[in-house]
XYZ file of C-alpha atoms in Angstrom:
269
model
C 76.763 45.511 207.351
C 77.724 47.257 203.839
C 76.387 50.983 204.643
C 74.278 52.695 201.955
C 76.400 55.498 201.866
C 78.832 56.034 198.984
C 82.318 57.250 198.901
C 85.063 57.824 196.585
C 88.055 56.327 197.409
C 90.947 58.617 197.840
C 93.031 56.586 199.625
C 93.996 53.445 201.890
C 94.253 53.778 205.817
C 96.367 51.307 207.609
C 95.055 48.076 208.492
C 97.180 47.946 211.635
C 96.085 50.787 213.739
C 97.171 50.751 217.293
C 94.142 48.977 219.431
C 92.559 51.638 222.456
C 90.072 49.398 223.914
C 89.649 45.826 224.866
C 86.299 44.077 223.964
C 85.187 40.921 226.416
C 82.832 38.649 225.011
C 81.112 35.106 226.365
C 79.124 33.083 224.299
C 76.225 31.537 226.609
C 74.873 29.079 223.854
C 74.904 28.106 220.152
C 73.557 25.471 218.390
C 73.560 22.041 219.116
C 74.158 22.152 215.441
C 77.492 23.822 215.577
C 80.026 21.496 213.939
C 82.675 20.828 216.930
C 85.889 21.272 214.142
C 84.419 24.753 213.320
C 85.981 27.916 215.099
C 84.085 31.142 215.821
C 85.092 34.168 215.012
C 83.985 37.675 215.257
C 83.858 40.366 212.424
C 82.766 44.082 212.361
C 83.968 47.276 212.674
C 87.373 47.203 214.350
C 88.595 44.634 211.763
C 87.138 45.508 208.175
C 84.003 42.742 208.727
C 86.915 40.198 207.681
C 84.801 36.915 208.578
C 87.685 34.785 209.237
C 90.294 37.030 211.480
C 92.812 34.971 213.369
C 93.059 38.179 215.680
C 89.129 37.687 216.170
C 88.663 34.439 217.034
C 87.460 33.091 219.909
C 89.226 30.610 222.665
C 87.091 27.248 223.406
C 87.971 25.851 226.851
C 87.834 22.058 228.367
C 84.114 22.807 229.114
C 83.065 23.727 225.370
C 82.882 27.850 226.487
C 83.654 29.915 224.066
C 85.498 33.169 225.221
C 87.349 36.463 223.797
C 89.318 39.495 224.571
C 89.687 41.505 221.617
C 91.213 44.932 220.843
C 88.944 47.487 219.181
C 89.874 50.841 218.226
C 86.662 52.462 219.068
C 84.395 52.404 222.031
C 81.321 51.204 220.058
C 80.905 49.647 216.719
C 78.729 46.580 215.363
C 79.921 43.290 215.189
C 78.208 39.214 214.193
C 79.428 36.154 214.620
C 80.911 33.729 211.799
C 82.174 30.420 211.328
C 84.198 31.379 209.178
C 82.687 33.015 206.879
C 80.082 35.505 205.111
C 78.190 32.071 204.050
C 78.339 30.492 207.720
C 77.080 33.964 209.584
C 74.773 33.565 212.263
C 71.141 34.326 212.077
C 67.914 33.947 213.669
C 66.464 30.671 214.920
C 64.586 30.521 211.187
C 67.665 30.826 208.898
C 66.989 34.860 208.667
C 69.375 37.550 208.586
C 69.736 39.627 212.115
C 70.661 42.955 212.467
C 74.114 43.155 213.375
C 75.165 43.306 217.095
C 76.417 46.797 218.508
C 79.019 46.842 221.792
C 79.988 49.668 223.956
C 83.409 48.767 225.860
C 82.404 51.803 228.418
C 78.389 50.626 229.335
C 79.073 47.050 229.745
C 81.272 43.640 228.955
C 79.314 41.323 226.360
C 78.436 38.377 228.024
C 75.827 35.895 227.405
C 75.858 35.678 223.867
C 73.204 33.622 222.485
C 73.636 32.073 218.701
C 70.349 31.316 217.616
C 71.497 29.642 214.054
C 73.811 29.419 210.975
C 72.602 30.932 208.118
C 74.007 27.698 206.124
C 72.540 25.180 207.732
C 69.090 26.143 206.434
C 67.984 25.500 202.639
C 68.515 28.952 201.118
C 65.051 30.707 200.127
C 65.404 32.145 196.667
C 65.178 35.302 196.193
C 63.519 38.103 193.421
C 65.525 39.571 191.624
C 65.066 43.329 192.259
C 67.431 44.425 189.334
C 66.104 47.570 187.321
C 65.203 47.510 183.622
C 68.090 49.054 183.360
C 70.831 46.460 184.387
C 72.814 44.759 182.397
C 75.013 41.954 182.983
C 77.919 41.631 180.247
C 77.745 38.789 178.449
C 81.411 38.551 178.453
C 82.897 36.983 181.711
C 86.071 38.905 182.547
C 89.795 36.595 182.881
C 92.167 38.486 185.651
C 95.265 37.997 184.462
C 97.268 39.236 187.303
C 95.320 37.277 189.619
C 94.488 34.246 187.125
C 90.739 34.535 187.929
C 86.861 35.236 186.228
C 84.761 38.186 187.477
C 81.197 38.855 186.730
C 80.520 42.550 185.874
C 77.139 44.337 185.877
C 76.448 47.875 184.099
C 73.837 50.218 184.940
C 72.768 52.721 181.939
C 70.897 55.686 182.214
C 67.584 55.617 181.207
C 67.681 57.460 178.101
C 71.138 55.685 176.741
C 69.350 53.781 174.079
C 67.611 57.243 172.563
C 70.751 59.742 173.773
C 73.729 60.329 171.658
C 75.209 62.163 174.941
C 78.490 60.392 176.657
C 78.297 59.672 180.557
C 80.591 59.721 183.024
C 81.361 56.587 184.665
C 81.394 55.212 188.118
C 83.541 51.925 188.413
C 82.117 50.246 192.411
C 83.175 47.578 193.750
C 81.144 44.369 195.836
C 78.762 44.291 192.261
C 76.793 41.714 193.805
C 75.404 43.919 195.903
C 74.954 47.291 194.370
C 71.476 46.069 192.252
C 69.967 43.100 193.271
C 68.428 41.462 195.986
C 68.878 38.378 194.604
C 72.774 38.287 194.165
C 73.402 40.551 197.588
C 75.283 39.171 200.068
C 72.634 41.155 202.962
C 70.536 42.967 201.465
C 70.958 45.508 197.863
C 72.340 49.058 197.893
C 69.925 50.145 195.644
C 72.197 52.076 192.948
C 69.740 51.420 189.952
C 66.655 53.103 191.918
C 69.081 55.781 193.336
C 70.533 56.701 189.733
C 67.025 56.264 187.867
C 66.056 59.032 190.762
C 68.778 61.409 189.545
C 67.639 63.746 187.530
C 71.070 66.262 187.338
C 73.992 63.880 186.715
C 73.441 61.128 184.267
C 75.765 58.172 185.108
C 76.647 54.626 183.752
C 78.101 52.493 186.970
C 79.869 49.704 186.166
C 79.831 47.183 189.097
C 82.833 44.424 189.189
C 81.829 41.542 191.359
C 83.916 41.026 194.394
C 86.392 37.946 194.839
C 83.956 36.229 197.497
C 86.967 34.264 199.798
C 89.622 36.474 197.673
C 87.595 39.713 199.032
C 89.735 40.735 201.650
C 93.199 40.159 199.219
C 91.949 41.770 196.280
C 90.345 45.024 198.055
C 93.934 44.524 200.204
C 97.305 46.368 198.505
C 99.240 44.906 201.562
C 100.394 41.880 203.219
C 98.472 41.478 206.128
C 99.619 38.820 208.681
C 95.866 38.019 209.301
C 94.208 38.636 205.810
C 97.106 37.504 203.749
C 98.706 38.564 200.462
C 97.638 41.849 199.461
C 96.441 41.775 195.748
C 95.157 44.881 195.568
C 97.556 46.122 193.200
C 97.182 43.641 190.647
C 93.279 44.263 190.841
C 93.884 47.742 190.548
C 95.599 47.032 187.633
C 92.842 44.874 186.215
C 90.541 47.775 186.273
C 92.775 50.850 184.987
C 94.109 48.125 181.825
C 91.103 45.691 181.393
C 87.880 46.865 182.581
C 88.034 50.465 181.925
C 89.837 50.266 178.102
C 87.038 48.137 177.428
C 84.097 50.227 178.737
C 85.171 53.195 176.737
C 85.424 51.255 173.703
C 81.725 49.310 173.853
C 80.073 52.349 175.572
C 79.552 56.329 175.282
C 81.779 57.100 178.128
C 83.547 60.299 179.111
C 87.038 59.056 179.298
C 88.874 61.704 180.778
C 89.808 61.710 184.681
C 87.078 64.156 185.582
C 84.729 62.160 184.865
C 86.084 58.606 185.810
C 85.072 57.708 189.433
C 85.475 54.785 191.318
C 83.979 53.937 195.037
C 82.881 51.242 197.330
C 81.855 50.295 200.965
C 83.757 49.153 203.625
C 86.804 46.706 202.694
C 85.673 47.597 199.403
């Protein structure tokens, strides 16, 4: 669901857009698994993927059928199924990632959903790490102050850092779980390390700052949201312009100067 393609972030678009379509969905079966306490929900593209959207949730009648009418600003867009969350998403029968599910309010209504399984409620298969050579994870484990939290952030260097006495520019991205490894990626890597070791014209360090996992949404989020919560995006902002960067230019051969400071993301991110 996080798309390979990379953007800088120039700015924030309203979380509230006015709703053009209504979605109808029917779930024809789920596991016999499915705790009964647990509520479904539906993330994808008309909501930001948030896995746990009060707007998004569906309605479970006398009978145990689960049913929805959601608004959607577009006429397609890809969707899954949650429980809740990114750790409870549905999958295959097996325990394996799907591909997510794509509606079209104009071709037909959704109904007959079938859940095959919950990705928790198999024993998670480790997985290879896939991280390049040239991947670093900083020893250091970063304190938020604003937000009174840890974050785990990784560092890609150019190939010929340790021989170079050139300075880089630097790309700060966000979600650094799953910009180099398969093993840390929430669904698959993005594949920055082989993408940057491939460039050959613009020589960058990217510094990857692991997402808040349940705090995603409210970190990545600069406003109150009535179905994501408080907006903390300031404060994280903040962690990156006084924390993260000051010390990056200080233990690295950065170029410092706006020109060559990026910083980008996918999706929410």
């Amino acid at each position: 669901m996080y798309k390979l393609t990379l953007f800088t972030l120039f700015g924030f678009l309203s979380l509230t857009l006015t709703a053009q379509y209504k979605l109808h969905l029917s779930i024809h079966s789920i596991p016999s698994s499915t705790p009964k306490t647990d509520n479904l929900y539906i993330a994808g593209t008309f909501n930001n993927w948030n896995p746990k959207d009060e707007q998004y949730k569906f309605t479970k009648d006398s009978f145990g059928n689960y049913s929805a009418d959601l608004p959607v600003k577009e006429k397609t867009g890809e969707y899954k199924l949650t429980r809740g969350g990114w750790d409870k998403v549905e999958s295959d029968k097996d325990g394996n990632a799907i591909a997510n599910r794509q509606y079209n309010v104009e071709a037909n209504d959704l109904l007959g959903i079938i859940v095959n399984g919950w990705t928790d409620q198999f024993v998670s298969k480790q997985k290879i790490s896939t991280a390049s050579k040239n991947v670093v994870i900083l020893g250091t484990v970063f304190f938020i102050p604003q937000l009174k939290r840890k974050r785990t952030i990784r560092i890609y260097l150019p190939e010929d850092y340790a021989t170079s006495k050139q300075r880089y520019p630097v790309l700060y991205m966000q979600d650094g779980q799953n910009l180099f490894d398969e093993a840390t990626s929430f669904a698959g890597e993005w594949g920055i390390d082989e993408f940057m070791d491939s460039m050959r014209l613009k020589k960058t360090i990217v510094v990857g700052i692991d997402n808040g996992a349940d705090k995603r949404m409210n970190e990545y989020n600069p406003y109150n949201h009535k179905n994501f919560g408080v907006g903390e995006g300031n404060e994280y902002i903040n962690f990156l312009v006084k924390i993260v960067k000051p010390f990056i230019d200080k233990e690295y051969r950065t170029l410092k100067d706006k020109q060559n400071t990026s910083i980008s993301g996918s999706s929410m991110g």
